[in-house]
mmCIF file of C-alpha atoms in Angstrom:
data_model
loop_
_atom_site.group_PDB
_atom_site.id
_atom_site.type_symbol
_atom_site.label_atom_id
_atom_site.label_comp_id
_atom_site.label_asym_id
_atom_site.label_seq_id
_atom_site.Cartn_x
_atom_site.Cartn_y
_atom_site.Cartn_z
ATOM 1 C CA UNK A 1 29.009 1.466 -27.949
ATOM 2 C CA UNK A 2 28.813 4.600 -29.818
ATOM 3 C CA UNK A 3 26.754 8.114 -28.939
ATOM 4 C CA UNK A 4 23.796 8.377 -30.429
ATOM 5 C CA UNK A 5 23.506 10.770 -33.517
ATOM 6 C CA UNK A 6 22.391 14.262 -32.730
ATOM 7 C CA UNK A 7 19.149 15.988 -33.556
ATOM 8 C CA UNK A 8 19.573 19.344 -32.968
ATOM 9 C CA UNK A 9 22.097 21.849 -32.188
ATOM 10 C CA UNK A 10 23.564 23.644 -28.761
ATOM 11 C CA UNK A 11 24.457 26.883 -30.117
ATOM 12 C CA UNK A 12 23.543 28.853 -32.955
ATOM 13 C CA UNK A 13 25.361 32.299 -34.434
ATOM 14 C CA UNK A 14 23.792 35.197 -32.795
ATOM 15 C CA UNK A 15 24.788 38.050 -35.354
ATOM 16 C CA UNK A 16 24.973 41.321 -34.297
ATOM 17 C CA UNK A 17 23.216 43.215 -37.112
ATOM 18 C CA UNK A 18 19.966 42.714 -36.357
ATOM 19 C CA UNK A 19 16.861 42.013 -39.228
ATOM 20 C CA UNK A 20 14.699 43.977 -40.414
ATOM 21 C CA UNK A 21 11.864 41.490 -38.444
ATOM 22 C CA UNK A 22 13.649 41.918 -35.203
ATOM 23 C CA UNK A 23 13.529 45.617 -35.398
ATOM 24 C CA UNK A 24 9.649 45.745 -36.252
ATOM 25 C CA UNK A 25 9.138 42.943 -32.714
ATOM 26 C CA UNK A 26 11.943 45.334 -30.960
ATOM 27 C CA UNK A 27 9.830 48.448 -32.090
ATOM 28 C CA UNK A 28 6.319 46.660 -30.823
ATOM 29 C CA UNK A 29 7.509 44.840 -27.706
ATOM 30 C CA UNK A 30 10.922 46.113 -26.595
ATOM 31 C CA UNK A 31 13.015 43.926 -24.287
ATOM 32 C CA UNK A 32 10.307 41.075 -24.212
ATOM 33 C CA UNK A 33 9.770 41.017 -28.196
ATOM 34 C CA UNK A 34 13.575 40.158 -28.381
ATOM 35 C CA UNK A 35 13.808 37.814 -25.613
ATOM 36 C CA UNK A 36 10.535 36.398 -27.327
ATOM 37 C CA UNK A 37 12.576 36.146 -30.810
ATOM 38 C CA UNK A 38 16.117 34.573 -29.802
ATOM 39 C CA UNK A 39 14.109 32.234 -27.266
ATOM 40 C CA UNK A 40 12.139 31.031 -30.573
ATOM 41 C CA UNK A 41 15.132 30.081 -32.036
ATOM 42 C CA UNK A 42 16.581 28.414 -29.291
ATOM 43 C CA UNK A 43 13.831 26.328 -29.686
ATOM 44 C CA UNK A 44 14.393 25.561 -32.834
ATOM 45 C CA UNK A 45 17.393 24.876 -33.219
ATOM 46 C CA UNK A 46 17.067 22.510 -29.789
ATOM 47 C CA UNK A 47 13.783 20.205 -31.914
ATOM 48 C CA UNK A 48 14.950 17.536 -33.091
ATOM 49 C CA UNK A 49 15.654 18.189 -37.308
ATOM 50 C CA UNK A 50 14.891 21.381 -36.430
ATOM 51 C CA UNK A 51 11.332 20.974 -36.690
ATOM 52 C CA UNK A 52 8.917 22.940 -33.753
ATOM 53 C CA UNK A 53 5.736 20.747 -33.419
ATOM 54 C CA UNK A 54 2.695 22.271 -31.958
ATOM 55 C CA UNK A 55 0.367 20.142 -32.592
ATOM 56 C CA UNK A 56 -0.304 18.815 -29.409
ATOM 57 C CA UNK A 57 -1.684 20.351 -26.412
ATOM 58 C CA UNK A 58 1.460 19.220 -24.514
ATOM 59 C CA UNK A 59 3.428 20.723 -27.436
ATOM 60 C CA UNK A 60 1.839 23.666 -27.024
ATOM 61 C CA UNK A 61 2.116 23.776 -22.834
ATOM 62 C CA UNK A 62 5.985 22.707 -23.027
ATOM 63 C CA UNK A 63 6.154 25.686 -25.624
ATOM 64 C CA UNK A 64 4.855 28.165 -23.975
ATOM 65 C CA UNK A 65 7.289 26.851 -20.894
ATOM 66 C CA UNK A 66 9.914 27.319 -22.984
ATOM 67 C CA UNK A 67 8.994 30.631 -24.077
ATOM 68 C CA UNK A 68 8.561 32.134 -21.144
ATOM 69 C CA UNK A 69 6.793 35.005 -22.675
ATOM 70 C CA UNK A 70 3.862 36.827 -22.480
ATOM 71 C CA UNK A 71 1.455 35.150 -25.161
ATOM 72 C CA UNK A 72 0.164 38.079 -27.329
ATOM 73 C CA UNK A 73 4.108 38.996 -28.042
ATOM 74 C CA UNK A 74 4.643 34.970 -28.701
ATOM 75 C CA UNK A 75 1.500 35.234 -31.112
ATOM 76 C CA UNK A 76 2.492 38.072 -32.811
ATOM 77 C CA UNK A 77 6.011 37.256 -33.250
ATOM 78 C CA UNK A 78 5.484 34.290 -34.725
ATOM 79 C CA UNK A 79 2.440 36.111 -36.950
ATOM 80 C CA UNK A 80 5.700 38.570 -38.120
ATOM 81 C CA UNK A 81 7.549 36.010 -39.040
ATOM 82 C CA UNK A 82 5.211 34.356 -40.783
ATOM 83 C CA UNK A 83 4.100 37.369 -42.894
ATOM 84 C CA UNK A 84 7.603 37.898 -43.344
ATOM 85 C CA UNK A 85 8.434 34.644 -45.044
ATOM 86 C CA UNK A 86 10.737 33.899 -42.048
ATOM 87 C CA UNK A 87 8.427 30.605 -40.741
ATOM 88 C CA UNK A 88 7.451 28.396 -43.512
ATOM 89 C CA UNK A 89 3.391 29.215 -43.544
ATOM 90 C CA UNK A 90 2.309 26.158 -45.493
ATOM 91 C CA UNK A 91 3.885 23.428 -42.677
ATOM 92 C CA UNK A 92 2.709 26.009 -40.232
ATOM 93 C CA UNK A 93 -0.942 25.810 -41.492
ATOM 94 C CA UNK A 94 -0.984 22.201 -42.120
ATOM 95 C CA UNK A 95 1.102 20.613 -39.029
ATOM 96 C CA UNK A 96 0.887 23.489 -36.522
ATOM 97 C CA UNK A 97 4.811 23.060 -37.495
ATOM 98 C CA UNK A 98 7.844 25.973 -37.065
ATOM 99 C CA UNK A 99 9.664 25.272 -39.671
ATOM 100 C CA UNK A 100 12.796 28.328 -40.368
ATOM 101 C CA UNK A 101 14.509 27.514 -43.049
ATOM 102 C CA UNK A 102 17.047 30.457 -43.606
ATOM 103 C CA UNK A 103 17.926 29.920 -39.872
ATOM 104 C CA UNK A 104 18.288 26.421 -40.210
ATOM 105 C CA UNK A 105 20.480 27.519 -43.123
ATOM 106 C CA UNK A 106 22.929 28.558 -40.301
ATOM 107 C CA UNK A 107 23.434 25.562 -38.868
ATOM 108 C CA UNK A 108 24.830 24.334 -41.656
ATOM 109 C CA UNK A 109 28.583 23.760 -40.123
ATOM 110 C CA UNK A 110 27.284 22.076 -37.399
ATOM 111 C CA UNK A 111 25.807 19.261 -39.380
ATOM 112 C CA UNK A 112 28.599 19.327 -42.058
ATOM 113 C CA UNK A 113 31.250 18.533 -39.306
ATOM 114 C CA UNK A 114 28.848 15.730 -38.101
ATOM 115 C CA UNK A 115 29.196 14.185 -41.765
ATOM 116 C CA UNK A 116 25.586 14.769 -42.338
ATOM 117 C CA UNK A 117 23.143 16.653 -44.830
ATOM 118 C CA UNK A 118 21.644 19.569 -42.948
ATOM 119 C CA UNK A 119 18.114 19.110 -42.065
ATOM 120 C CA UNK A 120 14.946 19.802 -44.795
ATOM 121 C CA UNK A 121 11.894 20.981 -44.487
ATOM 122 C CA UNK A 122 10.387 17.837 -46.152
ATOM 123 C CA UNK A 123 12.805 15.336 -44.499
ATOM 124 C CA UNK A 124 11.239 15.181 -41.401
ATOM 125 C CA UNK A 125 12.227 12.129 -39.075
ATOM 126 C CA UNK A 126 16.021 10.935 -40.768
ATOM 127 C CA UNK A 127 19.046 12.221 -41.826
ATOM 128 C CA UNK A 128 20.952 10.330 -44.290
ATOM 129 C CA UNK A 129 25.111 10.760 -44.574
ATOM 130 C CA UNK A 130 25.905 12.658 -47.330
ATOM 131 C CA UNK A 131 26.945 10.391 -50.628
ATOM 132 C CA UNK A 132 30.286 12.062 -50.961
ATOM 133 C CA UNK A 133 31.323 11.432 -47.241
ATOM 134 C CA UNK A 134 29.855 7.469 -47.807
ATOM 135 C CA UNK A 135 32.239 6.674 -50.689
ATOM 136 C CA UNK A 136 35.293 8.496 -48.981
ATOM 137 C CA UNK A 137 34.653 5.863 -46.052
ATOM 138 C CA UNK A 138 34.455 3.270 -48.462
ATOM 139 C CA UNK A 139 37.776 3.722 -50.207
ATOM 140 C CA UNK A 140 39.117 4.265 -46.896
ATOM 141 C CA UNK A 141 37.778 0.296 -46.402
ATOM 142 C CA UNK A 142 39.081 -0.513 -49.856
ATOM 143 C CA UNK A 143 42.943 0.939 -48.993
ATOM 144 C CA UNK A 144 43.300 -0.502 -45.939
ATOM 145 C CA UNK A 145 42.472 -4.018 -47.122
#
């Protein structure tokens, strides 16, 4: 019996030059603006496809769990990043949905050496393996027979 696929990720590259986002929450909030801003992305990146529902109340409750931040910084972090381009506003607005898509972006190893396509925005419950990798496993088939 195989694993079963994976939905999210474990780690995700923490660079070291910071954004021009992460300064402005740094400059408003300090220490708790960046804990609030690397803990979002955790989250992220641990939803399945990538995709942060908060739609629910218990969405919202195990959010703000996970957080583990004062509320006004969560709220306006996530208004900065919205502003900012950084969380997609139209799922936000219509599915109460954190969708990042540059940050999902840099995941894109991850699901490469899992021999699928990275996550999208509008593919939101399957990921399919990636045409090229399908026909190299079917003229492995093909040679071995």
């Amino acid at each position: 019996m195989s694993r079963p696929d994976s939905k999210n990720v474990f780690y995700f590259p923490h660079y070291t030059k910071s954004t021009s986002e992460l300064d402005l929450i740094e400059h408003k909030y300090n220490s708790e603006g960046y804990k609030a801003y690397y803990r979002l992305q955790e989250m992220v990146a641990d939803a399945d496809y990538h995709r942060l529902s908060l739609a629910t109340q218990d969405e919202k409750d195990m959010f703000d769990l996970g957080m583990n931040c004062k509320q006004e910084v969560v709220d306006d972090v996530i208004r900065i990043l919205l502003d900012r381009g950084r969380i997609d506003r139209e799922l936000w607005e219509k599915e109460n949905v954190i969708w990042m898509d540059d940050f999902v972006k840099t995941l894109r190893p991850v699901w490469t050496k899992r021999g699928k396509e990275l996550p999208q925005k509008e593919n939101n419950n399957s990921i399919s393996v990636p045409r090229n990798l399908q026909k190299r496993k079917e003229k492995k088939i093909k040679e071995k027979r």
